């Protein structure tokens, strides 16, 4: 399966949530997550455009491998392979014993909505601000891109952000080091 996703800087999460209510989107859940990213012992994931992430949230965690992105106009698609676990510490120990090193963590508060087949995440990310992600898991990336574009228009999201939260934090840290 492919994850097809589009991320935008939020024009204000309250405003987005009101627009979602008017569309009839369903609030599925609210959660706080910590995403721990790992470096491969022999491969630079920054160059190969891959990621290994352990997401910790509400007693259930997920280890996810993310393959290289296929970029489209305002979306990106990539393979995702996910393992759910109730024991994130053991999973992290296994990953570290295999030679992976913890690289960085991203903490966010998220409200998940569902509209049609799209998952809409309204995020407040520590040190970065507010964002909105539109996502579909599918085997048909082009069709998903069209549906995401339609919902993007309905929500009046215009400030497309192609980078991942990890890339945004790394870029911010690099800018701060130059000061």
mmCIF file with all atom_site columns, N, CA and C in Angstrom, residues 94-125:
data_model
loop_
_atom_site.group_PDB
_atom_site.id
_atom_site.type_symbol
_atom_site.label_atom_id
_atom_site.label_alt_id
_atom_site.label_comp_id
_atom_site.label_asym_id
_atom_site.label_entity_id
_atom_site.label_seq_id
_atom_site.pdbx_PDB_ins_code
_atom_site.Cartn_x
_atom_site.Cartn_y
_atom_site.Cartn_z
_atom_site.occupancy
_atom_site.B_iso_or_equiv
_atom_site.pdbx_formal_charge
_atom_site.auth_seq_id
_atom_site.auth_comp_id
_atom_site.auth_asym_id
_atom_site.auth_atom_id
_atom_site.pdbx_PDB_model_num
ATOM 1  N N  . UNK A 1 94  ? 15.288  -3.620 20.255 1.00 0.00 ? 94  UNK A N  1
ATOM 2  C CA . UNK A 1 94  ? 15.602  -4.482 19.109 1.00 0.00 ? 94  UNK A CA 1
ATOM 3  C C  . UNK A 1 94  ? 16.224  -3.656 17.987 1.00 0.00 ? 94  UNK A C  1
ATOM 4  N N  . UNK A 1 95  ? 15.594  -2.526 17.669 1.00 0.00 ? 95  UNK A N  1
ATOM 5  C CA . UNK A 1 95  ? 16.090  -1.655 16.600 1.00 0.00 ? 95  UNK A CA 1
ATOM 6  C C  . UNK A 1 95  ? 17.514  -1.191 16.918 1.00 0.00 ? 95  UNK A C  1
ATOM 7  N N  . UNK A 1 96  ? 17.758  -0.808 18.158 1.00 0.00 ? 96  UNK A N  1
ATOM 8  C CA . UNK A 1 96  ? 19.096  -0.349 18.547 1.00 0.00 ? 96  UNK A CA 1
ATOM 9  C C  . UNK A 1 96  ? 20.106  -1.491 18.520 1.00 0.00 ? 96  UNK A C  1
ATOM 10 N N  . UNK A 1 97  ? 19.693  -2.706 18.911 1.00 0.00 ? 97  UNK A N  1
ATOM 11 C CA . UNK A 1 97  ? 20.606  -3.862 18.867 1.00 0.00 ? 97  UNK A CA 1
ATOM 12 C C  . UNK A 1 97  ? 20.981  -4.209 17.424 1.00 0.00 ? 97  UNK A C  1
ATOM 13 N N  . UNK A 1 98  ? 20.108  -3.852 16.478 1.00 0.00 ? 98  UNK A N  1
ATOM 14 C CA . UNK A 1 98  ? 20.404  -4.079 15.061 1.00 0.00 ? 98  UNK A CA 1
ATOM 15 C C  . UNK A 1 98  ? 21.334  -3.009 14.488 1.00 0.00 ? 98  UNK A C  1
ATOM 16 N N  . UNK A 1 99  ? 21.735  -2.056 15.316 1.00 0.00 ? 99  UNK A N  1
ATOM 17 C CA . UNK A 1 99  ? 22.701  -1.052 14.898 1.00 0.00 ? 99  UNK A CA 1
ATOM 18 C C  . UNK A 1 99  ? 22.127  0.314  14.581 1.00 0.00 ? 99  UNK A C  1
ATOM 19 N N  . UNK A 1 100 ? 20.814  0.452  14.644 1.00 0.00 ? 100 UNK A N  1
ATOM 20 C CA . UNK A 1 100 ? 20.202  1.758  14.396 1.00 0.00 ? 100 UNK A CA 1
ATOM 21 C C  . UNK A 1 100 ? 20.425  2.649  15.616 1.00 0.00 ? 100 UNK A C  1
ATOM 22 N N  . UNK A 1 101 ? 20.590  3.937  15.363 1.00 0.00 ? 101 UNK A N  1
ATOM 23 C CA . UNK A 1 101 ? 20.788  4.905  16.439 1.00 0.00 ? 101 UNK A CA 1
ATOM 24 C C  . UNK A 1 101 ? 19.624  5.882  16.455 1.00 0.00 ? 101 UNK A C  1
ATOM 25 N N  . UNK A 1 102 ? 19.153  6.197  17.673 1.00 0.00 ? 102 UNK A N  1
ATOM 26 C CA . UNK A 1 102 ? 18.119  7.219  17.786 1.00 0.00 ? 102 UNK A CA 1
ATOM 27 C C  . UNK A 1 102 ? 18.691  8.530  17.272 1.00 0.00 ? 102 UNK A C  1
ATOM 28 N N  . UNK A 1 103 ? 17.950  9.172  16.373 1.00 0.00 ? 103 UNK A N  1
ATOM 29 C CA . UNK A 1 103 ? 18.442  10.361 15.688 1.00 0.00 ? 103 UNK A CA 1
ATOM 30 C C  . UNK A 1 103 ? 17.774  11.631 16.194 1.00 0.00 ? 103 UNK A C  1
ATOM 31 N N  . UNK A 1 104 ? 16.450  11.615 16.260 1.00 0.00 ? 104 UNK A N  1
ATOM 32 C CA . UNK A 1 104 ? 15.715  12.810 16.659 1.00 0.00 ? 104 UNK A CA 1
ATOM 33 C C  . UNK A 1 104 ? 14.288  12.420 17.008 1.00 0.00 ? 104 UNK A C  1
ATOM 34 N N  . UNK A 1 105 ? 13.657  13.247 17.850 1.00 0.00 ? 105 UNK A N  1
ATOM 35 C CA . UNK A 1 105 ? 12.253  13.049 18.215 1.00 0.00 ? 105 UNK A CA 1
ATOM 36 C C  . UNK A 1 105 ? 11.440  14.267 17.806 1.00 0.00 ? 105 UNK A C  1
ATOM 37 N N  . UNK A 1 106 ? 10.197  14.004 17.413 1.00 0.00 ? 106 UNK A N  1
ATOM 38 C CA . UNK A 1 106 ? 9.247   15.062 17.065 1.00 0.00 ? 106 UNK A CA 1
ATOM 39 C C  . UNK A 1 106 ? 8.009   14.846 17.932 1.00 0.00 ? 106 UNK A C  1
ATOM 40 N N  . UNK A 1 107 ? 7.611   15.886 18.669 1.00 0.00 ? 107 UNK A N  1
ATOM 41 C CA . UNK A 1 107 ? 6.441   15.792 19.545 1.00 0.00 ? 107 UNK A CA 1
ATOM 42 C C  . UNK A 1 107 ? 5.335   16.668 18.977 1.00 0.00 ? 107 UNK A C  1
ATOM 43 N N  . UNK A 1 108 ? 4.116   16.106 18.943 1.00 0.00 ? 108 UNK A N  1
ATOM 44 C CA . UNK A 1 108 ? 2.997   16.897 18.432 1.00 0.00 ? 108 UNK A CA 1
ATOM 45 C C  . UNK A 1 108 ? 1.697   16.516 19.108 1.00 0.00 ? 108 UNK A C  1
ATOM 46 N N  . UNK A 1 109 ? 0.763   17.481 19.088 1.00 0.00 ? 109 UNK A N  1
ATOM 47 C CA . UNK A 1 109 ? -0.621  17.238 19.471 1.00 0.00 ? 109 UNK A CA 1
ATOM 48 C C  . UNK A 1 109 ? -1.400  17.198 18.171 1.00 0.00 ? 109 UNK A C  1
ATOM 49 N N  . UNK A 1 110 ? -2.263  16.192 18.040 1.00 0.00 ? 110 UNK A N  1
ATOM 50 C CA . UNK A 1 110 ? -2.953  15.970 16.771 1.00 0.00 ? 110 UNK A CA 1
ATOM 51 C C  . UNK A 1 110 ? -4.427  15.703 17.011 1.00 0.00 ? 110 UNK A C  1
ATOM 52 N N  . UNK A 1 111 ? -5.249  16.301 16.151 1.00 0.00 ? 111 UNK A N  1
ATOM 53 C CA . UNK A 1 111 ? -6.667  15.957 16.082 1.00 0.00 ? 111 UNK A CA 1
ATOM 54 C C  . UNK A 1 111 ? -6.881  15.292 14.734 1.00 0.00 ? 111 UNK A C  1
ATOM 55 N N  . UNK A 1 112 ? -7.377  14.046 14.773 1.00 0.00 ? 112 UNK A N  1
ATOM 56 C CA . UNK A 1 112 ? -7.622  13.284 13.554 1.00 0.00 ? 112 UNK A CA 1
ATOM 57 C C  . UNK A 1 112 ? -9.086  13.364 13.165 1.00 0.00 ? 112 UNK A C  1
ATOM 58 N N  . UNK A 1 113 ? -9.324  13.760 11.928 1.00 0.00 ? 113 UNK A N  1
ATOM 59 C CA . UNK A 1 113 ? -10.664 13.823 11.361 1.00 0.00 ? 113 UNK A CA 1
ATOM 60 C C  . UNK A 1 113 ? -10.749 12.863 10.183 1.00 0.00 ? 113 UNK A C  1
ATOM 61 N N  . UNK A 1 114 ? -11.962 12.448 9.873  1.00 0.00 ? 114 UNK A N  1
ATOM 62 C CA . UNK A 1 114 ? -12.194 11.632 8.681  1.00 0.00 ? 114 UNK A CA 1
ATOM 63 C C  . UNK A 1 114 ? -13.240 12.344 7.841  1.00 0.00 ? 114 UNK A C  1
ATOM 64 N N  . UNK A 1 115 ? -12.934 12.497 6.561  1.00 0.00 ? 115 UNK A N  1
ATOM 65 C CA . UNK A 1 115 ? -13.870 13.099 5.618  1.00 0.00 ? 115 UNK A CA 1
ATOM 66 C C  . UNK A 1 115 ? -13.767 12.309 4.324  1.00 0.00 ? 115 UNK A C  1
ATOM 67 N N  . UNK A 1 116 ? -14.881 11.718 3.924  1.00 0.00 ? 116 UNK A N  1
ATOM 68 C CA . UNK A 1 116 ? -14.883 10.809 2.785  1.00 0.00 ? 116 UNK A CA 1
ATOM 69 C C  . UNK A 1 116 ? -13.882 9.701  3.129  1.00 0.00 ? 116 UNK A C  1
ATOM 70 N N  . UNK A 1 117 ? -12.885 9.471  2.312  1.00 0.00 ? 117 UNK A N  1
ATOM 71 C CA . UNK A 1 117 ? -11.893 8.426  2.609  1.00 0.00 ? 117 UNK A CA 1
ATOM 72 C C  . UNK A 1 117 ? -10.589 9.015  3.138  1.00 0.00 ? 117 UNK A C  1
ATOM 73 N N  . UNK A 1 118 ? -10.578 10.313 3.343  1.00 0.00 ? 118 UNK A N  1
ATOM 74 C CA . UNK A 1 118 ? -9.338  11.005 3.706  1.00 0.00 ? 118 UNK A CA 1
ATOM 75 C C  . UNK A 1 118 ? -9.216  11.183 5.211  1.00 0.00 ? 118 UNK A C  1
ATOM 76 N N  . UNK A 1 119 ? -8.005  10.911 5.725  1.00 0.00 ? 119 UNK A N  1
ATOM 77 C CA . UNK A 1 119 ? -7.683  11.236 7.113  1.00 0.00 ? 119 UNK A CA 1
ATOM 78 C C  . UNK A 1 119 ? -7.095  12.639 7.094  1.00 0.00 ? 119 UNK A C  1
ATOM 79 N N  . UNK A 1 120 ? -7.643  13.498 7.928  1.00 0.00 ? 120 UNK A N  1
ATOM 80 C CA . UNK A 1 120 ? -7.167  14.876 8.028  1.00 0.00 ? 120 UNK A CA 1
ATOM 81 C C  . UNK A 1 120 ? -6.611  15.061 9.430  1.00 0.00 ? 120 UNK A C  1
ATOM 82 N N  . UNK A 1 121 ? -5.328  15.384 9.508  1.00 0.00 ? 121 UNK A N  1
ATOM 83 C CA . UNK A 1 121 ? -4.666  15.592 10.796 1.00 0.00 ? 121 UNK A CA 1
ATOM 84 C C  . UNK A 1 121 ? -4.429  17.080 10.979 1.00 0.00 ? 121 UNK A C  1
ATOM 85 N N  . UNK A 1 122 ? -4.946  17.612 12.071 1.00 0.00 ? 122 UNK A N  1
ATOM 86 C CA . UNK A 1 122 ? -4.734  19.011 12.436 1.00 0.00 ? 122 UNK A CA 1
ATOM 87 C C  . UNK A 1 122 ? -3.703  18.984 13.561 1.00 0.00 ? 122 UNK A C  1
ATOM 88 N N  . UNK A 1 123 ? -2.493  19.434 13.243 1.00 0.00 ? 123 UNK A N  1
ATOM 89 C CA . UNK A 1 123 ? -1.343  19.248 14.127 1.00 0.00 ? 123 UNK A CA 1
ATOM 90 C C  . UNK A 1 123 ? -0.839  20.550 14.738 1.00 0.00 ? 123 UNK A C  1
ATOM 91 N N  . UNK A 1 124 ? -0.389  20.443 15.983 1.00 0.00 ? 124 UNK A N  1
ATOM 92 C CA . UNK A 1 124 ? 0.396   21.486 16.643 1.00 0.00 ? 124 UNK A CA 1
ATOM 93 C C  . UNK A 1 124 ? 1.721   20.815 17.000 1.00 0.00 ? 124 UNK A C  1
ATOM 94 N N  . UNK A 1 125 ? 2.779   21.163 16.265 1.00 0.00 ? 125 UNK A N  1
ATOM 95 C CA . UNK A 1 125 ? 4.073   20.492 16.385 1.00 0.00 ? 125 UNK A CA 1
ATOM 96 C C  . UNK A 1 125 ? 5.021   21.366 17.199 1.00 0.00 ? 125 UNK A C  1
#
